[in-house]
Amino acid sequence: GAGVSQSPSNKVTEKGKDVELRCDPISGHTALYWYRQSLGQGLEFLIYFQGNSAPDKSGLPSDRFSAERTGGSVSTLTIQRTQQEDSAVYLCASSDHRGLAGAEQYFGPGTRLTVT
Amino acid sequence: AQSVTQLDSQVPVFEEAPVELRCNYSSSVSVYLFWYVQYPNQGLQLLLKYLSGSTLVKGINGFEAEFNKSQTSFHLRKPSVHISDTAEYFCAVSRPTSGTYKYIFGTGTRLKVLA
């Protein structure tokens, strides 16, 4: 079946502009995660959704970052007034946690964001 | 708070040699542990996971890891590596009793297999 998809695959934007990154999880997966991957920094947790609600948004770096999930499916990560330090690969993952806390996360290919 | 430490940022090893990638975690409560692999220009995929039971866990592609509670470690091993194992490996932890399914990842270890 279809995996996790993300769009766009690459995004180049000018400093100060807003960007929206999209994630389509695997159908039926209740949990959705956003991570940021920077060189040498590993995977930085940003936010996690269970259904449409976000029980943990502790990883969002600043109030310029926000995310929403609608219909228990698609999620959008929005970065306002982008800065050069926002340049990174943004990864989305989904997981089916119904009754299984240790469920595997399935990752999308990522969106490479470059802020010039 | 939980944290995951992967002390080795890069590990070069010759083909057919054994390899161990180290992972240590900090948590005062029980945890679930995972190893993910990211091949060049690909997304992350699960190698193996420890939830409970036997402390020796076998995964895909001949990898295995051993959970050591007293040393709070979950090192990944392979007895004989191939060129195709060149990738970045991430250790991750989650807390099954926390009421949330948040995962904490380490900074990754880049395995370079040399011919």
Coordinates of C-alpha atoms in Angstrom, one line a residue:
Chain A
G1 CA 0.0 0.0 0.0
A2 CA 0.9 3.7 -0.1
G3 CA 3.5 4.9 2.3
V4 CA 3.8 8.3 4.0
S5 CA 4.1 11.1 1.4
Q6 CA 5.4 14.6 1.8
S7 CA 5.2 17.6 -0.4
P8 CA 7.0 19.5 -1.7
S9 CA 10.2 17.4 -1.8
N10 CA 12.3 20.5 -2.1
K11 CA 11.4 24.1 -1.2
V12 CA 13.6 27.1 -1.6
T13 CA 12.3 30.3 0.0
E14 CA 13.5 33.8 0.8
K15 CA 14.1 34.8 4.4
G16 CA 11.0 36.3 5.9
K17 CA 8.5 34.4 3.7
D18 CA 6.0 31.8 5.1
V19 CA 6.1 28.2 4.0
E20 CA 3.7 25.3 4.3
L21 CA 4.9 21.7 4.3
R22 CA 2.4 18.9 3.8
C23 CA 2.3 15.3 5.1
D24 CA -0.1 12.5 4.0
P25 CA 0.2 9.7 6.5
I26 CA -0.6 6.0 5.9
S27 CA -4.4 5.6 5.8
G28 CA -5.8 4.6 9.2
H29 CA -2.7 5.6 11.2
T30 CA -3.8 7.5 14.3
A31 CA -0.5 9.1 15.2
L32 CA 1.5 11.6 13.2
Y33 CA 4.9 13.1 14.0
W34 CA 7.0 15.9 12.6
Y35 CA 10.8 16.0 13.0
R36 CA 13.5 18.2 11.8
Q37 CA 16.8 16.7 10.6
S38 CA 19.8 19.0 10.4
L39 CA 23.3 18.0 9.7
G40 CA 24.9 16.6 12.8
Q41 CA 21.8 17.2 14.9
G42 CA 20.0 13.9 14.4
L43 CA 16.2 14.0 14.5
E44 CA 14.7 16.8 16.5
F45 CA 11.1 16.1 17.6
L46 CA 8.8 19.0 16.7
I47 CA 5.2 17.9 17.4
Y48 CA 3.0 14.8 17.7
F49 CA -0.7 14.4 16.8
Q50 CA -3.0 11.7 18.1
G51 CA -6.0 12.0 15.8
N52 CA -6.5 15.8 15.3
S53 CA -5.2 16.9 18.6
A54 CA -1.6 17.6 19.5
P55 CA -0.8 16.2 23.0
D56 CA 2.8 17.2 22.7
K57 CA 4.0 20.3 20.8
S58 CA 7.0 20.8 23.1
G59 CA 9.5 20.6 20.3
L60 CA 8.3 23.5 18.2
P61 CA 11.3 25.9 18.2
S62 CA 9.4 29.1 18.3
D63 CA 6.0 30.6 17.8
R64 CA 6.8 31.0 14.1
F65 CA 6.2 27.2 13.9
S66 CA 2.7 25.8 13.9
A67 CA 1.0 22.6 12.7
E68 CA -2.5 21.3 12.3
R69 CA -4.1 18.0 11.3
T70 CA -7.5 17.7 9.9
G71 CA -9.8 14.7 9.5
G72 CA -7.3 12.5 11.4
S73 CA -5.3 12.5 8.2
V74 CA -3.3 15.2 6.4
S75 CA -1.1 17.5 8.4
T76 CA 0.4 20.8 7.5
L77 CA 3.5 22.3 9.2
T78 CA 3.7 26.1 8.7
I79 CA 6.7 28.2 9.3
Q80 CA 6.2 31.9 9.3
R81 CA 8.8 34.6 8.6
T82 CA 11.4 31.9 7.8
Q83 CA 15.0 32.4 9.0
Q84 CA 18.1 30.8 7.6
E85 CA 18.4 28.6 10.6
D86 CA 15.1 27.0 9.6
S87 CA 17.0 25.3 6.7
A88 CA 16.8 21.6 7.3
V89 CA 15.0 18.4 6.1
Y90 CA 11.5 18.2 7.7
L91 CA 10.4 14.6 8.2
C92 CA 6.9 13.3 8.8
A93 CA 6.1 9.9 10.3
S94 CA 2.9 8.1 11.1
S95 CA 2.1 5.2 13.3
D96 CA -0.8 3.0 14.3
H97 CA -1.0 3.1 18.0
R98 CA -4.3 1.4 18.6
G99 CA -3.5 -0.8 21.5
L100 CA 0.3 -0.9 20.9
A101 CA 2.5 1.7 22.4
G102 CA 5.7 0.4 20.8
A103 CA 4.3 0.6 17.3
E104 CA 6.7 1.2 14.4
Q105 CA 6.9 4.7 12.9
Y106 CA 6.8 4.9 9.1
F107 CA 8.7 7.8 7.7
G108 CA 8.1 9.9 4.6
P109 CA 10.9 11.0 2.3
G110 CA 11.1 14.4 3.8
T111 CA 10.9 18.0 2.6
R112 CA 14.3 19.8 2.1
L113 CA 13.8 23.4 3.1
T114 CA 16.4 26.0 2.1
V115 CA 16.0 29.5 3.3
T116 CA 18.1 32.0 1.3
Chain B
A1 CA 13.5 13.5 31.1
Q2 CA 14.6 10.9 28.6
S3 CA 17.6 11.3 26.4
V4 CA 19.5 9.1 24.0
T5 CA 23.2 9.2 23.4
Q6 CA 25.0 7.8 20.4
L7 CA 28.7 8.5 21.2
D8 CA 30.1 7.7 17.8
S9 CA 29.1 10.1 15.1
Q10 CA 31.0 8.1 12.5
V11 CA 32.2 4.5 12.4
P12 CA 34.4 3.3 9.5
V13 CA 34.8 -0.5 9.2
F14 CA 36.1 -2.8 6.5
E15 CA 33.7 -5.1 4.6
E16 CA 33.1 -8.5 6.3
A17 CA 34.4 -7.1 9.7
P18 CA 32.1 -7.0 12.7
V19 CA 30.6 -3.7 13.9
E20 CA 29.0 -2.4 17.1
L21 CA 27.1 0.9 17.2
R22 CA 26.6 2.2 20.7
C23 CA 23.5 3.6 22.2
N24 CA 22.9 4.6 25.8
Y25 CA 19.7 6.1 27.2
S26 CA 18.7 7.8 30.4
S27 CA 15.4 7.0 32.0
S28 CA 14.3 6.1 35.4
V29 CA 11.3 4.1 34.2
S30 CA 10.8 1.3 31.7
V31 CA 11.3 2.2 28.0
Y32 CA 10.9 0.9 24.6
L33 CA 14.0 1.0 22.4
F34 CA 14.4 1.1 18.6
W35 CA 17.0 1.2 15.9
Y36 CA 16.2 2.9 12.6
V37 CA 18.4 3.0 9.5
Q38 CA 18.5 5.7 6.9
Y39 CA 20.2 4.7 3.6
P40 CA 21.6 7.4 1.4
N41 CA 18.8 9.6 -0.1
Q42 CA 16.1 7.4 1.5
G43 CA 13.7 7.7 4.4
L44 CA 14.2 6.0 7.8
Q45 CA 13.1 2.5 8.3
L46 CA 12.9 0.3 11.3
L47 CA 15.7 -2.2 11.9
L48 CA 14.6 -3.7 15.2
K49 CA 12.9 -2.9 18.4
Y50 CA 12.8 -4.0 22.1
L51 CA 9.5 -3.9 23.9
S52 CA 9.8 -6.6 26.5
G53 CA 11.0 -10.2 26.9
S54 CA 14.3 -11.5 25.5
T55 CA 17.0 -8.9 25.8
L56 CA 18.6 -10.0 22.5
V57 CA 16.6 -8.7 19.6
K58 CA 17.1 -9.7 16.0
G59 CA 16.3 -7.4 13.2
I60 CA 16.4 -7.1 9.4
N61 CA 19.6 -7.5 7.3
G62 CA 21.4 -9.6 10.0
F63 CA 21.5 -6.9 12.7
E64 CA 20.8 -7.6 16.3
A65 CA 20.8 -5.5 19.5
E66 CA 21.0 -6.3 23.2
F67 CA 19.1 -4.5 25.8
N68 CA 21.1 -4.1 29.0
K69 CA 19.0 -2.5 31.8
S70 CA 21.9 -2.2 34.3
Q71 CA 24.0 -0.3 31.8
T72 CA 21.1 1.5 30.2
S73 CA 22.4 0.5 26.8
F74 CA 21.0 -0.9 23.5
H75 CA 24.0 -1.5 21.3
L76 CA 23.5 -2.6 17.7
R77 CA 25.8 -5.3 16.3
K78 CA 26.4 -7.2 13.1
P79 CA 29.0 -10.0 12.8
S80 CA 29.9 -9.2 9.2
V81 CA 29.1 -6.0 7.4
H82 CA 28.6 -5.4 3.7
I83 CA 29.1 -2.4 1.5
S84 CA 25.3 -2.0 1.3
D85 CA 25.2 -1.5 5.1
T86 CA 26.7 2.0 4.6
A87 CA 24.0 4.3 6.1
E88 CA 23.1 6.4 9.1
Y89 CA 21.8 4.6 12.1
F90 CA 19.5 6.1 14.7
C91 CA 18.7 4.9 18.2
A92 CA 15.3 5.9 19.7
V93 CA 13.5 5.5 23.0
S94 CA 9.8 5.9 24.0
R95 CA 8.1 5.5 27.3
P96 CA 5.2 3.1 27.3
T97 CA 3.7 4.3 30.5
S98 CA 3.8 8.0 29.9
G99 CA 0.5 8.3 28.2
T100 CA 2.1 9.8 25.1
Y101 CA 3.8 8.1 22.2
K102 CA 6.6 10.6 21.8
Y103 CA 9.9 9.2 20.6
I104 CA 13.3 10.6 21.4
F105 CA 16.0 10.0 18.8
G106 CA 19.8 10.1 19.1
T107 CA 22.0 12.2 16.9
G108 CA 22.8 9.2 14.7
T109 CA 25.9 7.2 13.8
R110 CA 27.2 7.2 10.2
L111 CA 28.5 3.7 9.3
K112 CA 30.9 3.7 6.4
V113 CA 31.8 0.2 5.1
L114 CA 35.1 0.2 3.2
A115 CA 36.0 -2.3 0.5

